Amino acid sequence: MERKASAAIVIAALAAAFWAGSEVQKAAYLDQCLDLGGGQNPGNHPIWVIEQAPPSLQLGPVVIAAQGGCRR
Protein backbone atom coordinates (compact mmCIF):
# COMPACT_ATOMS: atom_id res chain seq x y z
CA MET A 1 0.00 0.00 0.00
CA GLU A 2 2.88 2.37 0.82
CA ARG A 3 4.37 1.78 -2.62
CA LYS A 4 1.14 2.76 -4.36
CA ALA A 5 0.92 5.96 -2.33
CA SER A 6 4.52 6.86 -3.21
CA ALA A 7 3.85 6.20 -6.89
CA ALA A 8 0.72 8.37 -6.76
CA ILE A 9 2.66 11.21 -5.14
CA VAL A 10 5.41 11.00 -7.78
CA ILE A 11 2.87 10.96 -10.62
CA ALA A 12 1.00 13.92 -9.12
CA ALA A 13 4.27 15.85 -8.70
CA LEU A 14 5.28 15.14 -12.31
CA ALA A 15 1.86 16.23 -13.57
CA ALA A 16 2.03 19.45 -11.52
CA ALA A 17 5.57 20.16 -12.81
CA PHE A 18 4.45 19.59 -16.41
CA TRP A 19 1.43 21.89 -15.97
CA ALA A 20 3.56 24.62 -14.36
CA GLY A 21 6.13 24.37 -17.16
CA SER A 22 3.47 24.67 -19.83
CA GLU A 23 2.04 27.76 -18.09
CA VAL A 24 5.50 29.38 -17.98
CA GLN A 25 6.03 28.57 -21.67
CA LYS A 26 2.62 30.05 -22.55
CA ALA A 27 3.37 33.25 -20.64
CA ALA A 28 6.77 33.59 -22.37
CA TYR A 29 5.14 33.05 -25.78
CA LEU A 30 2.47 35.68 -25.14
CA ASP A 31 5.09 38.12 -23.85
CA GLN A 32 7.14 37.65 -27.01
CA CYS A 33 4.01 38.10 -29.11
CA LEU A 34 3.25 41.40 -27.37
CA ASP A 35 6.88 42.52 -27.75
CA LEU A 36 6.57 42.01 -31.51
CA GLY A 37 3.50 44.24 -31.65
CA GLY A 38 0.86 41.54 -31.52
CA GLY A 39 -1.95 40.99 -29.11
CA GLN A 40 -4.92 38.75 -28.48
CA ASN A 41 -7.75 37.99 -30.88
CA PRO A 42 -11.18 37.23 -29.53
CA GLY A 43 -11.09 33.65 -28.33
CA ASN A 44 -7.57 34.02 -26.89
CA HIS A 45 -5.80 33.22 -30.16
CA PRO A 46 -2.43 35.01 -30.21
CA ILE A 47 -1.52 37.08 -33.25
CA TRP A 48 1.87 38.31 -34.35
CA VAL A 49 2.35 41.49 -36.33
CA ILE A 50 5.66 41.37 -38.17
CA GLU A 51 6.66 43.88 -40.80
CA GLN A 52 8.05 42.26 -43.90
CA ALA A 53 11.58 43.37 -44.62
CA PRO A 54 12.29 44.65 -48.13
CA PRO A 55 14.04 42.12 -50.33
CA SER A 56 17.82 42.01 -50.12
CA LEU A 57 20.60 40.48 -52.17
CA GLN A 58 22.98 38.08 -50.46
CA LEU A 59 26.39 37.49 -52.00
CA GLY A 60 28.15 35.04 -49.73
CA PRO A 61 28.65 36.68 -46.33
CA VAL A 62 27.65 40.14 -47.66
CA VAL A 63 24.00 41.24 -47.62
CA ILE A 64 22.96 44.26 -49.70
CA ALA A 65 19.70 45.78 -48.48
CA ALA A 66 17.20 47.68 -50.64
CA GLN A 67 18.05 50.96 -48.86
CA GLY A 68 21.59 50.74 -50.17
CA GLY A 69 23.07 49.70 -46.85
CA CYS A 70 25.62 46.95 -46.70
CA ARG A 71 26.51 44.73 -43.74
CA ARG A 72 28.89 41.87 -43.18
PDB file of C-alpha atoms in Angstrom:
ATOM      1  CA  MET A   1       0.000   0.000   0.000  1.00  0.00           C
ATOM      2  CA  GLU A   2       2.877   2.369   0.817  1.00  0.00           C
ATOM      3  CA  ARG A   3       4.374   1.778  -2.620  1.00  0.00           C
ATOM      4  CA  LYS A   4       1.136   2.764  -4.364  1.00  0.00           C
ATOM      5  CA  ALA A   5       0.919   5.963  -2.327  1.00  0.00           C
ATOM      6  CA  SER A   6       4.518   6.857  -3.205  1.00  0.00           C
ATOM      7  CA  ALA A   7       3.845   6.204  -6.890  1.00  0.00           C
ATOM      8  CA  ALA A   8       0.719   8.368  -6.761  1.00  0.00           C
ATOM      9  CA  ILE A   9       2.660  11.214  -5.144  1.00  0.00           C
ATOM     10  CA  VAL A  10       5.410  10.997  -7.776  1.00  0.00           C
ATOM     11  CA  ILE A  11       2.870  10.961 -10.616  1.00  0.00           C
ATOM     12  CA  ALA A  12       1.001  13.924  -9.123  1.00  0.00           C
ATOM     13  CA  ALA A  13       4.272  15.852  -8.697  1.00  0.00           C
ATOM     14  CA  LEU A  14       5.276  15.145 -12.308  1.00  0.00           C
ATOM     15  CA  ALA A  15       1.857  16.227 -13.566  1.00  0.00           C
ATOM     16  CA  ALA A  16       2.034  19.451 -11.524  1.00  0.00           C
ATOM     17  CA  ALA A  17       5.566  20.163 -12.805  1.00  0.00           C
ATOM     18  CA  PHE A  18       4.446  19.587 -16.412  1.00  0.00           C
ATOM     19  CA  TRP A  19       1.434  21.890 -15.974  1.00  0.00           C
ATOM     20  CA  ALA A  20       3.565  24.619 -14.357  1.00  0.00           C
ATOM     21  CA  GLY A  21       6.132  24.367 -17.163  1.00  0.00           C
ATOM     22  CA  SER A  22       3.468  24.673 -19.833  1.00  0.00           C
ATOM     23  CA  GLU A  23       2.037  27.763 -18.088  1.00  0.00           C
ATOM     24  CA  VAL A  24       5.498  29.379 -17.980  1.00  0.00           C
ATOM     25  CA  GLN A  25       6.034  28.575 -21.673  1.00  0.00           C
ATOM     26  CA  LYS A  26       2.618  30.045 -22.551  1.00  0.00           C
ATOM     27  CA  ALA A  27       3.375  33.248 -20.636  1.00  0.00           C
ATOM     28  CA  ALA A  28       6.767  33.590 -22.365  1.00  0.00           C
ATOM     29  CA  TYR A  29       5.143  33.053 -25.784  1.00  0.00           C
ATOM     30  CA  LEU A  30       2.467  35.676 -25.137  1.00  0.00           C
ATOM     31  CA  ASP A  31       5.088  38.119 -23.852  1.00  0.00           C
ATOM     32  CA  GLN A  32       7.145  37.649 -27.011  1.00  0.00           C
ATOM     33  CA  CYS A  33       4.007  38.099 -29.107  1.00  0.00           C
ATOM     34  CA  LEU A  34       3.246  41.402 -27.366  1.00  0.00           C
ATOM     35  CA  ASP A  35       6.877  42.522 -27.751  1.00  0.00           C
ATOM     36  CA  LEU A  36       6.573  42.012 -31.507  1.00  0.00           C
ATOM     37  CA  GLY A  37       3.498  44.242 -31.649  1.00  0.00           C
ATOM     38  CA  GLY A  38       0.859  41.540 -31.524  1.00  0.00           C
ATOM     39  CA  GLY A  39      -1.947  40.985 -29.107  1.00  0.00           C
ATOM     40  CA  GLN A  40      -4.918  38.749 -28.479  1.00  0.00           C
ATOM     41  CA  ASN A  41      -7.748  37.994 -30.883  1.00  0.00           C
ATOM     42  CA  PRO A  42     -11.184  37.225 -29.526  1.00  0.00           C
ATOM     43  CA  GLY A  43     -11.089  33.648 -28.333  1.00  0.00           C
ATOM     44  CA  ASN A  44      -7.573  34.024 -26.892  1.00  0.00           C
ATOM     45  CA  HIS A  45      -5.801  33.223 -30.164  1.00  0.00           C
ATOM     46  CA  PRO A  46      -2.425  35.006 -30.213  1.00  0.00           C
ATOM     47  CA  ILE A  47      -1.524  37.078 -33.252  1.00  0.00           C
ATOM     48  CA  TRP A  48       1.867  38.313 -34.350  1.00  0.00           C
ATOM     49  CA  VAL A  49       2.347  41.486 -36.328  1.00  0.00           C
ATOM     50  CA  ILE A  50       5.657  41.371 -38.168  1.00  0.00           C
ATOM     51  CA  GLU A  51       6.664  43.876 -40.801  1.00  0.00           C
ATOM     52  CA  GLN A  52       8.048  42.263 -43.899  1.00  0.00           C
ATOM     53  CA  ALA A  53      11.584  43.370 -44.625  1.00  0.00           C
ATOM     54  CA  PRO A  54      12.288  44.651 -48.130  1.00  0.00           C
ATOM     55  CA  PRO A  55      14.040  42.121 -50.334  1.00  0.00           C
ATOM     56  CA  SER A  56      17.818  42.006 -50.120  1.00  0.00           C
ATOM     57  CA  LEU A  57      20.600  40.480 -52.166  1.00  0.00           C
ATOM     58  CA  GLN A  58      22.977  38.082 -50.463  1.00  0.00           C
ATOM     59  CA  LEU A  59      26.392  37.486 -52.001  1.00  0.00           C
ATOM     60  CA  GLY A  60      28.152  35.041 -49.734  1.00  0.00           C
ATOM     61  CA  PRO A  61      28.646  36.681 -46.330  1.00  0.00           C
ATOM     62  CA  VAL A  62      27.654  40.144 -47.661  1.00  0.00           C
ATOM     63  CA  VAL A  63      24.000  41.236 -47.617  1.00  0.00           C
ATOM     64  CA  ILE A  64      22.961  44.262 -49.701  1.00  0.00           C
ATOM     65  CA  ALA A  65      19.699  45.778 -48.479  1.00  0.00           C
ATOM     66  CA  ALA A  66      17.196  47.680 -50.639  1.00  0.00           C
ATOM     67  CA  GLN A  67      18.051  50.956 -48.862  1.00  0.00           C
ATOM     68  CA  GLY A  68      21.591  50.743 -50.167  1.00  0.00           C
ATOM     69  CA  GLY A  69      23.068  49.704 -46.847  1.00  0.00           C
ATOM     70  CA  CYS A  70      25.617  46.953 -46.701  1.00  0.00           C
ATOM     71  CA  ARG A  71      26.508  44.729 -43.743  1.00  0.00           C
ATOM     72  CA  ARG A  72      28.887  41.872 -43.182  1.00  0.00           C
TER      73      ARG A  72
END
